[in-house]
Coordinates of C-alpha atoms in Angstrom, one line a residue:
X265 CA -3.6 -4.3 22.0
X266 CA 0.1 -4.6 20.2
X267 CA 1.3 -5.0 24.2
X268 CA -1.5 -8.3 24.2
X269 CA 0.0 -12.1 23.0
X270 CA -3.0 -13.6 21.4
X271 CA -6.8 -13.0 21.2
X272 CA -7.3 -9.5 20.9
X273 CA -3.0 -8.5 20.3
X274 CA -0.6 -9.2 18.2
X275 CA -0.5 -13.5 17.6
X276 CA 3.4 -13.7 18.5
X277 CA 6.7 -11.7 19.6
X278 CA 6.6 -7.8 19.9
X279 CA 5.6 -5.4 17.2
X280 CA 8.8 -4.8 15.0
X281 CA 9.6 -1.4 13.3
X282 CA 8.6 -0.3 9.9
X283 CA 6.6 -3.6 9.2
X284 CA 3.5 -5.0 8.0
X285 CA 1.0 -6.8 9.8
X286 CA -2.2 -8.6 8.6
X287 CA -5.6 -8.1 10.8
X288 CA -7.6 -10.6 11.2
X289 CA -10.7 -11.4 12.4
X290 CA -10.9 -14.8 14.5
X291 CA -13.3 -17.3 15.4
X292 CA -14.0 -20.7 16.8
X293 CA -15.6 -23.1 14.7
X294 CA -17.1 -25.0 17.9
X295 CA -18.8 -22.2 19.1
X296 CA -16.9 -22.0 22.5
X297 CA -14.7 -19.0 22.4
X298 CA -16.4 -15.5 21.6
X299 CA -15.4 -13.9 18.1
X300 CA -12.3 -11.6 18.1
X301 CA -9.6 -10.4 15.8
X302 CA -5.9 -10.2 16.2
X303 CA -2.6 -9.0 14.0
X304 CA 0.3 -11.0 12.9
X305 CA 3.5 -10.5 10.8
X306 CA 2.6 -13.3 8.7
X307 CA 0.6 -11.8 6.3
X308 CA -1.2 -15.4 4.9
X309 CA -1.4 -17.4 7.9
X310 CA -1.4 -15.9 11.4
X311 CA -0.5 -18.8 14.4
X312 CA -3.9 -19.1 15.9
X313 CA -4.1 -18.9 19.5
X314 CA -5.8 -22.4 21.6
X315 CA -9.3 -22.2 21.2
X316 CA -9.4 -20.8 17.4
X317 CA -9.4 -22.6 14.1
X318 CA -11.0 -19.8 11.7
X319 CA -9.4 -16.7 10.5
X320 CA -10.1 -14.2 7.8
X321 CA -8.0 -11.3 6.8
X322 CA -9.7 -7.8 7.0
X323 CA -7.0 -5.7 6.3
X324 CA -3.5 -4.5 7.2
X325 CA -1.8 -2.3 9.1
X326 CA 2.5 -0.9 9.1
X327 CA 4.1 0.3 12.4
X328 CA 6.3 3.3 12.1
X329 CA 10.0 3.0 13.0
X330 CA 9.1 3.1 17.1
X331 CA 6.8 -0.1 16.4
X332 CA 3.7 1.9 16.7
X333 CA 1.0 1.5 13.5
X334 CA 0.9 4.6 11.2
X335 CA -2.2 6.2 11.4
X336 CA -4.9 5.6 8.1
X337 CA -8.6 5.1 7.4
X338 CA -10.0 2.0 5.5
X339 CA -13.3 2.4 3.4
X340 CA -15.3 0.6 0.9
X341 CA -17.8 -2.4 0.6
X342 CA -17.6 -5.9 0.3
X343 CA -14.1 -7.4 -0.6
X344 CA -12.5 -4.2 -2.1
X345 CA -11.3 -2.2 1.2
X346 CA -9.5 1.4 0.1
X347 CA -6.7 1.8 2.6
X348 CA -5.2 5.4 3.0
X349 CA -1.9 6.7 4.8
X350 CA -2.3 9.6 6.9
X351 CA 1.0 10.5 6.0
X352 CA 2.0 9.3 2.3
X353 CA 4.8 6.5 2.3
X354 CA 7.8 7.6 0.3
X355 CA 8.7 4.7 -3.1
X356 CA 12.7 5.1 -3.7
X357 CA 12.0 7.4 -6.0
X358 CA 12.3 10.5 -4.4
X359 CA 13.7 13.0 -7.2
X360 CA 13.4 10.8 -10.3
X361 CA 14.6 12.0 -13.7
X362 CA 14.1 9.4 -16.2
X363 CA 13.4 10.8 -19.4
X364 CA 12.4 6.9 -20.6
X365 CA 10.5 4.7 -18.3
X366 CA 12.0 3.3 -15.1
X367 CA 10.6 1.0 -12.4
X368 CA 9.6 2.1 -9.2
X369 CA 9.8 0.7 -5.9
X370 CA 7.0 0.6 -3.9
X371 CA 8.1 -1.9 -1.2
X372 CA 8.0 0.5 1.5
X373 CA 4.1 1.6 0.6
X374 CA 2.6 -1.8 -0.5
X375 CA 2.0 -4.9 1.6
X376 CA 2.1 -7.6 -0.8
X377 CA 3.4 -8.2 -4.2
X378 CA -0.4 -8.4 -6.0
X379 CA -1.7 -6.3 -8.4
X380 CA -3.8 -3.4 -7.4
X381 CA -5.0 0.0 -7.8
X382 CA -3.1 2.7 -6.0
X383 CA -3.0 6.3 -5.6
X384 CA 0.3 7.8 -6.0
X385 CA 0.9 11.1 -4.1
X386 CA 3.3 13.1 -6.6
X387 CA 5.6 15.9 -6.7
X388 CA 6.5 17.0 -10.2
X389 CA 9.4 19.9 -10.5
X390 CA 8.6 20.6 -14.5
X391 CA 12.0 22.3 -16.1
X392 CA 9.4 23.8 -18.7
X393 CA 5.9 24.8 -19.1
X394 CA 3.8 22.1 -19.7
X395 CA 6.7 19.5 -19.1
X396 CA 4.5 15.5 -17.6
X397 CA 5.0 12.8 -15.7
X398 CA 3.8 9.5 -16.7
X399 CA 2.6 6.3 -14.8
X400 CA 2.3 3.3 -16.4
X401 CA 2.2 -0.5 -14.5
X402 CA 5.5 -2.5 -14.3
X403 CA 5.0 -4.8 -16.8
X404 CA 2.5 -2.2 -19.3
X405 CA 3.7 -1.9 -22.9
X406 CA 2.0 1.3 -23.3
X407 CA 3.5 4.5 -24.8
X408 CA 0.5 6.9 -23.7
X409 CA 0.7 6.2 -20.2
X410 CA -2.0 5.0 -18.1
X411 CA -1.8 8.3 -15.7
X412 CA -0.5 12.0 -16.3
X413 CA 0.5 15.3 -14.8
X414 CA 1.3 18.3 -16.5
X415 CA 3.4 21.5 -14.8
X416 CA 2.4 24.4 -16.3
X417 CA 5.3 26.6 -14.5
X418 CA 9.0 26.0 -14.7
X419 CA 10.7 25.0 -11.8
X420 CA 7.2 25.7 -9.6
X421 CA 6.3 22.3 -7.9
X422 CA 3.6 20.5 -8.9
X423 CA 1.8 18.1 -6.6
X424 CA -1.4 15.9 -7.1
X425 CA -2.4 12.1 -7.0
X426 CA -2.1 9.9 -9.7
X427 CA -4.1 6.5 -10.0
X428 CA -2.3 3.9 -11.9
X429 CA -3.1 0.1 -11.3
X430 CA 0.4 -1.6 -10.4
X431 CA 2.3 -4.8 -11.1
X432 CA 3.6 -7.9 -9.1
X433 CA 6.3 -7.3 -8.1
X434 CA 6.3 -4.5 -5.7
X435 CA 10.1 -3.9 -7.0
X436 CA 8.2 -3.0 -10.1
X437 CA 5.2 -1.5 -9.1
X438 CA 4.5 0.9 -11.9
X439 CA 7.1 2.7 -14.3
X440 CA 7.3 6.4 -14.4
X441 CA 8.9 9.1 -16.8
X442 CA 9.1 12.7 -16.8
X443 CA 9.9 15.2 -19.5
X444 CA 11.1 17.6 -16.2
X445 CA 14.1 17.8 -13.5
X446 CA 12.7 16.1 -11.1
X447 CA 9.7 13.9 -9.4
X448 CA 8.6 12.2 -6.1
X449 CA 6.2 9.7 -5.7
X450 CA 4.6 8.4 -2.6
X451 CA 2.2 5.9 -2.2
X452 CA -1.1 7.8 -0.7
X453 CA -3.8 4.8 -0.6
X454 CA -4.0 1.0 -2.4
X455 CA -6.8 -1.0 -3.0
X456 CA -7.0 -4.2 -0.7
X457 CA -9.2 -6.9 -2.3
X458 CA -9.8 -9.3 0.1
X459 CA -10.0 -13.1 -1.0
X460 CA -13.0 -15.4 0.1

C-alpha cells in the first residue's frame, strides 16, 4: 500500500513522481513480528520500521509522473529476476543519427548503475535498403557490434528488440550507431541479479 508508512507501505514520506523504489521483503530476526515486505527510495538500505532488523531486496519498481508504479511483470529463478515495462521507457535517444558510436542514456529505464543485460525496444528509420543499427556496451571496444538490426525498406520503420549487456554508468549504458536517418531506443526489460 504506497498510502501505508511502514510494514506493508512505503518505509518513509509519500511516493514521488517518475522514481525508483527498491522492494523488499522484511523480517524480524527475534521471531516476534510476522514476515512482510515494504518499498523505499533508498535503493541499498530501506529505514526499517520498530520491530524489523532483516531486509532483502526482491526487486524494484518506478512510479509514473502521478506517483503511481508503472505497470510490469517480473520472472525468472533464483537471483536473476527479468523485469519488463508494460510500456517501454524512452533512453534520450529518441531519433539518434550517429553514423560512429555514441553513448546512450538509459537513466530514465535502469535503476542502478550495474552492469546488466537489457532488452532494448528499437525503432530504426533505414535511409536505404539494408541500412543497421548497432549496440554495443558503454565501455566495449568492439567494431562488429554485440547486437544488430537491419531495415530492408527505405524510410519504412523498422522495430524489434535488441539484447545487448550494458555498462556502469547508466549515462553510458551501451553505444549505438546507425548507417540510417534515424533510431529510437527504449528500454523494454533488464535483468535484476539480486545479491545474497
Amino acid at each position: 500500500n504506497t498510502a501505508a508508512s511502514g510494514v506493508a507501505g512505503l518505509d518513509q514520506g509519500a511516493m514521488a513522481n517518475d522514481t525508483f523504489y527498491g522492494v523488499y521483503a522484511i523480517g524480524d530476526s527475534f521471531g516476534v513480528n510476522p514476515g512482510s515486505a515494504m518499498i523505499s527510495a533508498s535503493l541499498t538500505s530501506p529505514l526499517m520500521p520498530s520491530g524489523y532488523d532483516m531486509f532483502f531486496r526482491i526487486g524494484y519498481i518506478k512510479s509514473n509522473g502521478s506517483a503511481q508504479i508503472l505497470p510490469f511483470r517480473q520472472d525468472g529463478v533464483s537471483l536473476d529476476r527479468w523485469m519488463w515495462y508494460d510500456a517501454p521507457i524512452a533512453t534520450d535517444i529518441t531519433a539518434g543519427s550517429s553514423a560512429t558510436y555514441a553513448a546512450v542514456d538509459a537513466t530514465a529505464g535502469l535503476p542502478a548503475s550495474t552492469p546488466t543485460m537489457v532488452n532494448w525496444y528499437c525503432a530504426f528509420t533505414p535511409t536505404a535498403g539494408d541500412d543497421a543499427l548497432v549496440l554495443v556496451p558503454g565501455t566495449s571496444t568492439a567494431t562488429l557490434g554485440y547486437a544488430t538490426m537491419s531495415g530492408s525498406v527505405a524510410a519504412v520503420v523498422k522495430t524489434g528488440n535488441l539484447i545487448c549487456p550494458t555498462d556502469s554508468p547508466k549515462t553510458d549504458a551501451i553505444d549505438y550507431k546507425v548507417t540510417g536517418s534515424a533510431v529510437a531506443i527504449s528500454v523494454a526489460a533488464y535483468l535484476d541479479q539480486l545479491s545474497v
